[in-house]
PDB file of C-alpha atoms in Angstrom:
ATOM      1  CA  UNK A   1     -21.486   4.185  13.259  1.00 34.00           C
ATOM      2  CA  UNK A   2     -22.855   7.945  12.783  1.00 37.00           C
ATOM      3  CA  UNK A   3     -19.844  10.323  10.391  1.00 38.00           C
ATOM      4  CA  UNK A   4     -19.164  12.097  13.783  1.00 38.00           C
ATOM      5  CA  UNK A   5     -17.526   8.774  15.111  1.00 38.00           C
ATOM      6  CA  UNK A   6     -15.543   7.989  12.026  1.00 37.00           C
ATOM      7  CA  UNK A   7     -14.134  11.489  11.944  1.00 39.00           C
ATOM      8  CA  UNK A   8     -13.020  10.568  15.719  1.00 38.00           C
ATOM      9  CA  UNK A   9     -11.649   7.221  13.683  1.00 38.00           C
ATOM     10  CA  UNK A  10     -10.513   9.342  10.818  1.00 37.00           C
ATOM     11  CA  UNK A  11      -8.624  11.932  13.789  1.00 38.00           C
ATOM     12  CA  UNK A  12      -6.805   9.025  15.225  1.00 38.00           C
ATOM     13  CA  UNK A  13      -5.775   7.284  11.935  1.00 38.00           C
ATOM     14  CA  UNK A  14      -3.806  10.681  11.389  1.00 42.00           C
ATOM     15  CA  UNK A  15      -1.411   9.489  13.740  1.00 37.00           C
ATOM     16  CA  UNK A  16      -1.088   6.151  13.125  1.00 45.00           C
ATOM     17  CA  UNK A  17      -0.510   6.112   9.520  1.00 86.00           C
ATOM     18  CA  UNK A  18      -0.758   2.882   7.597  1.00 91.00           C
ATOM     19  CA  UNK A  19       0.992  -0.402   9.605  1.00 92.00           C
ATOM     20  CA  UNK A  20       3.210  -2.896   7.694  1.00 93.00           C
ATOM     21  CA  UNK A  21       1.612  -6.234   7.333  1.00 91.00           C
ATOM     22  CA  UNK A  22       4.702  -8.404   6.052  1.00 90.00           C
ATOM     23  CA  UNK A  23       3.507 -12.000   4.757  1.00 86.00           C
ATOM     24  CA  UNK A  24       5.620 -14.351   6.907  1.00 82.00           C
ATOM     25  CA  UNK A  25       5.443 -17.398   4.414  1.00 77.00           C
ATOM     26  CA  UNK A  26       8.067 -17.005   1.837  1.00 67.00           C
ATOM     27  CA  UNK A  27       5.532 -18.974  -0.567  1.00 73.00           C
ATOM     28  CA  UNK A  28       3.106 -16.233  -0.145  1.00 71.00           C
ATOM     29  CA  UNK A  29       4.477 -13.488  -2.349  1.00 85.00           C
ATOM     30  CA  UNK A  30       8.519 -12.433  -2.184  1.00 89.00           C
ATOM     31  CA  UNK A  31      10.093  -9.354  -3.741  1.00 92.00           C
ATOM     32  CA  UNK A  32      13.219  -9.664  -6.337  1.00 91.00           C
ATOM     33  CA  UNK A  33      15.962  -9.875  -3.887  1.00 91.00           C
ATOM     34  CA  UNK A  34      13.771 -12.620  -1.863  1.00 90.00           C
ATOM     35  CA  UNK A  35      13.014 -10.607   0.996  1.00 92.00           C
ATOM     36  CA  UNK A  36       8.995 -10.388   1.892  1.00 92.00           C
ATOM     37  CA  UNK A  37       6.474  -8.651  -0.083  1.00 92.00           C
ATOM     38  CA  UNK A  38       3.851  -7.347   2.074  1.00 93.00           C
ATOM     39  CA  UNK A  39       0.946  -4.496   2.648  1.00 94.00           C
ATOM     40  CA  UNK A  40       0.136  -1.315   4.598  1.00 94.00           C
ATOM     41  CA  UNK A  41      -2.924  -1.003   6.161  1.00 95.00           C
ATOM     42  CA  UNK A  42      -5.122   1.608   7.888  1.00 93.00           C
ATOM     43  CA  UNK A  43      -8.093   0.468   9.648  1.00 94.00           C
ATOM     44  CA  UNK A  44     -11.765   2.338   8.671  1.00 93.00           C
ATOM     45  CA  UNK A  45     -14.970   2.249   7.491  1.00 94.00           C
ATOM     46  CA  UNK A  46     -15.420  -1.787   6.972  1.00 95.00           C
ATOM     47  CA  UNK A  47     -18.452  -0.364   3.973  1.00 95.00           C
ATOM     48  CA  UNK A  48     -15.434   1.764   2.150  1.00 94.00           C
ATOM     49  CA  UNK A  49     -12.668   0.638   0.827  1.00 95.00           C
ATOM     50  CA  UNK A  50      -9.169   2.251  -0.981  1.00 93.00           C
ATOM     51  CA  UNK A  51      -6.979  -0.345  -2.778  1.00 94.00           C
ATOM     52  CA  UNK A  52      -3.422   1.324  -4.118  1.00 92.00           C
ATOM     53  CA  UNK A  53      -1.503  -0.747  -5.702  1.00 90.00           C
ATOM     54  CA  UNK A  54       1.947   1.000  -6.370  1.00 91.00           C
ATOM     55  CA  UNK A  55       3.435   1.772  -9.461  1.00 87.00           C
ATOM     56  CA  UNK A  56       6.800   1.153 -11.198  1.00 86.00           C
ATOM     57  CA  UNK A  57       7.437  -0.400 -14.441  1.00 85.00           C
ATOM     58  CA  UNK A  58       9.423  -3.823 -14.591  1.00 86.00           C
ATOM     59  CA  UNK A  59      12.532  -5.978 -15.528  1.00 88.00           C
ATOM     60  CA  UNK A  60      12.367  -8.760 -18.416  1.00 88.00           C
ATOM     61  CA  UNK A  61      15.845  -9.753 -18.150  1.00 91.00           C
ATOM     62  CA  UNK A  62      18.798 -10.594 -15.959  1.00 91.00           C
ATOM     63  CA  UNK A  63      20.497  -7.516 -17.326  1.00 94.00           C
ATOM     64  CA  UNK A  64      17.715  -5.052 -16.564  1.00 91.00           C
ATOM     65  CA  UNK A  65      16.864  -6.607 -13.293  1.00 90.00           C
ATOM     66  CA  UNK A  66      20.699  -5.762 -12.507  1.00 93.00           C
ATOM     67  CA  UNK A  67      19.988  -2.300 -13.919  1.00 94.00           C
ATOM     68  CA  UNK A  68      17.267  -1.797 -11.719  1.00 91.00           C
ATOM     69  CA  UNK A  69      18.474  -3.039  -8.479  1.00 91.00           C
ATOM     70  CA  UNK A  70      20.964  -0.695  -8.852  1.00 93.00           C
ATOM     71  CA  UNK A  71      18.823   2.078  -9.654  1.00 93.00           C
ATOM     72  CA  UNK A  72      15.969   1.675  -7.758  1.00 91.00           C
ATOM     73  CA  UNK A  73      16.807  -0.929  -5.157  1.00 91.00           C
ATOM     74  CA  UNK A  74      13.156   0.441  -2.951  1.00 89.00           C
ATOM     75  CA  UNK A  75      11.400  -1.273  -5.978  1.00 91.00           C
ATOM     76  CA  UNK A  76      12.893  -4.576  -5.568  1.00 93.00           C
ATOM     77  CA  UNK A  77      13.227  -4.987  -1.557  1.00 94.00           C
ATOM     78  CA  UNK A  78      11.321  -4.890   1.385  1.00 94.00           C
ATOM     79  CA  UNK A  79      14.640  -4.244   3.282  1.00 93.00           C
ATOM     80  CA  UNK A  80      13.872  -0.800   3.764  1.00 92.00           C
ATOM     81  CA  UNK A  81      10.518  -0.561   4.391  1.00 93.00           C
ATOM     82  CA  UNK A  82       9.320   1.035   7.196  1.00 93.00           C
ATOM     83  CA  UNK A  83       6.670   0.025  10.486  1.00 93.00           C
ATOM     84  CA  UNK A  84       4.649   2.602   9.219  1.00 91.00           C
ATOM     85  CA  UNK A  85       3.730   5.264   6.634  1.00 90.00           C
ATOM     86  CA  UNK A  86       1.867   8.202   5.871  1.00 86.00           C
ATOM     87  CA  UNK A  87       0.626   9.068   2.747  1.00 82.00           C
ATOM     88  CA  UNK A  88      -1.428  12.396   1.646  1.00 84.00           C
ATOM     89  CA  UNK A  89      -4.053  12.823  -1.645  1.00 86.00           C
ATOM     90  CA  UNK A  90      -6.457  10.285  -2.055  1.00 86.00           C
ATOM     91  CA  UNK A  91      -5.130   8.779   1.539  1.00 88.00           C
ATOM     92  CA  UNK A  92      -5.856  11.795   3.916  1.00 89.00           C
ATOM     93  CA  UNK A  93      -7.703  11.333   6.838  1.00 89.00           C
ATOM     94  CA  UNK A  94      -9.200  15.272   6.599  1.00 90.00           C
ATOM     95  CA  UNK A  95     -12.799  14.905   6.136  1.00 91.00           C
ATOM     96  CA  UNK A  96     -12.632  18.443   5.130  1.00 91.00           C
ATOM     97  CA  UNK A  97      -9.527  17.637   2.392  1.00 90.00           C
ATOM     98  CA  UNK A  98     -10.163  14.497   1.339  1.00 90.00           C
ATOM     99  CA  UNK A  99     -14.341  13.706   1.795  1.00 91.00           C
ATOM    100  CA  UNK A 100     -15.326  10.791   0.031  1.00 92.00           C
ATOM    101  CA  UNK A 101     -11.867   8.758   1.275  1.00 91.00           C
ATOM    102  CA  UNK A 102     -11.405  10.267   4.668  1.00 91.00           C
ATOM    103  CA  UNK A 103     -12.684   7.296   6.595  1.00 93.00           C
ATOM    104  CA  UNK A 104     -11.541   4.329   4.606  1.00 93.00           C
ATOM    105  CA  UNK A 105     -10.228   1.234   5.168  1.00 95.00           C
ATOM    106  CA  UNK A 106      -7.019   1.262   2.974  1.00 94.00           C
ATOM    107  CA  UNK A 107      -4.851  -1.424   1.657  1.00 95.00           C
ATOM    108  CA  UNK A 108      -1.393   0.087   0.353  1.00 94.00           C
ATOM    109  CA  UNK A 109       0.621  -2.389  -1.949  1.00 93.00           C
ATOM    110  CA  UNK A 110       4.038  -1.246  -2.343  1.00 93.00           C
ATOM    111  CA  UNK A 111       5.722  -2.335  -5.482  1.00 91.00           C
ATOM    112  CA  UNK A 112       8.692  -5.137  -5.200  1.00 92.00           C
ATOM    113  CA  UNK A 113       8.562  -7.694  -7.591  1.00 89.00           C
ATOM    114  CA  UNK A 114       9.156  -5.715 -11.220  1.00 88.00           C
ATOM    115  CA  UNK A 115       6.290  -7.771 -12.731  1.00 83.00           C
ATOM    116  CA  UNK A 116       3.210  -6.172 -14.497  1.00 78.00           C
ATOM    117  CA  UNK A 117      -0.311  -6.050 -12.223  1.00 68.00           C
ATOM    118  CA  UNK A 118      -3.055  -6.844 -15.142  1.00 71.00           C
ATOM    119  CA  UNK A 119      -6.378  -7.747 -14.645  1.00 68.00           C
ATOM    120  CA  UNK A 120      -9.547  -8.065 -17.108  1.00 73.00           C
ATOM    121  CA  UNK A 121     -12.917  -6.895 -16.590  1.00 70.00           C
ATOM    122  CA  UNK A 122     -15.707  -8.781 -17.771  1.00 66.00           C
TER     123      UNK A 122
END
């Protein structure tokens, strides 16, 4: 693929947004309330990739679970999530904005299950 036809990629992304991919085996991964966790995806360069894996603290305890779903219910349901999304910064499709991440494949994990993401590296 030459950079003229993943700007053409890049163009149509722009419309599209990222697409909800919502794992249909409870087993898989749920959110608090028990509804699906899932991922947004945008189709792109298969060589580049953008992994975002959303923010938000987390609960330790019945009582600030509680707390939270009352609070911030979008952080511990799928309910509401839409078909699709659109995100700017590091996830704009402008070749001219956004160079280095304009045509990549992204992977957008929103945040439902108030646990902590930790990894090592060796």
């Amino acid at each position: 693929w030459s950079h003229s036809s993943w700007l053409g990629l890049a163009m149509l992304a722009v419309a599209h947004g990222l697409d909800l991919f919502k794992f249909q085996n409870p087993a898989d991964a749920v959110c608090n309330d028990g509804t699906p966790s899932g991922y947004y995806f945008r189709k792109g360069n298969p060589q580049v990739w953008l992994v975002h894996l959303q923010g938000g603290f987390e609960c330790w305890s019945a009582n600030s679970c509680a707390q939270r779903m009352k609070s911030t219910p979008s952080l511990m349901s799928s309910a509401g999530w839409p078909a699709s999304i659109s995100r700017d910064g590091l996830f704009n499709t402008s070749c001219q904005a956004n160079p280095r991440w304009c045509t990549a494949s992204v992977v957008y994990v929103p945040y439902c299950s108030s646990d902590a993401w930790v990894g090592t590296v060796p």
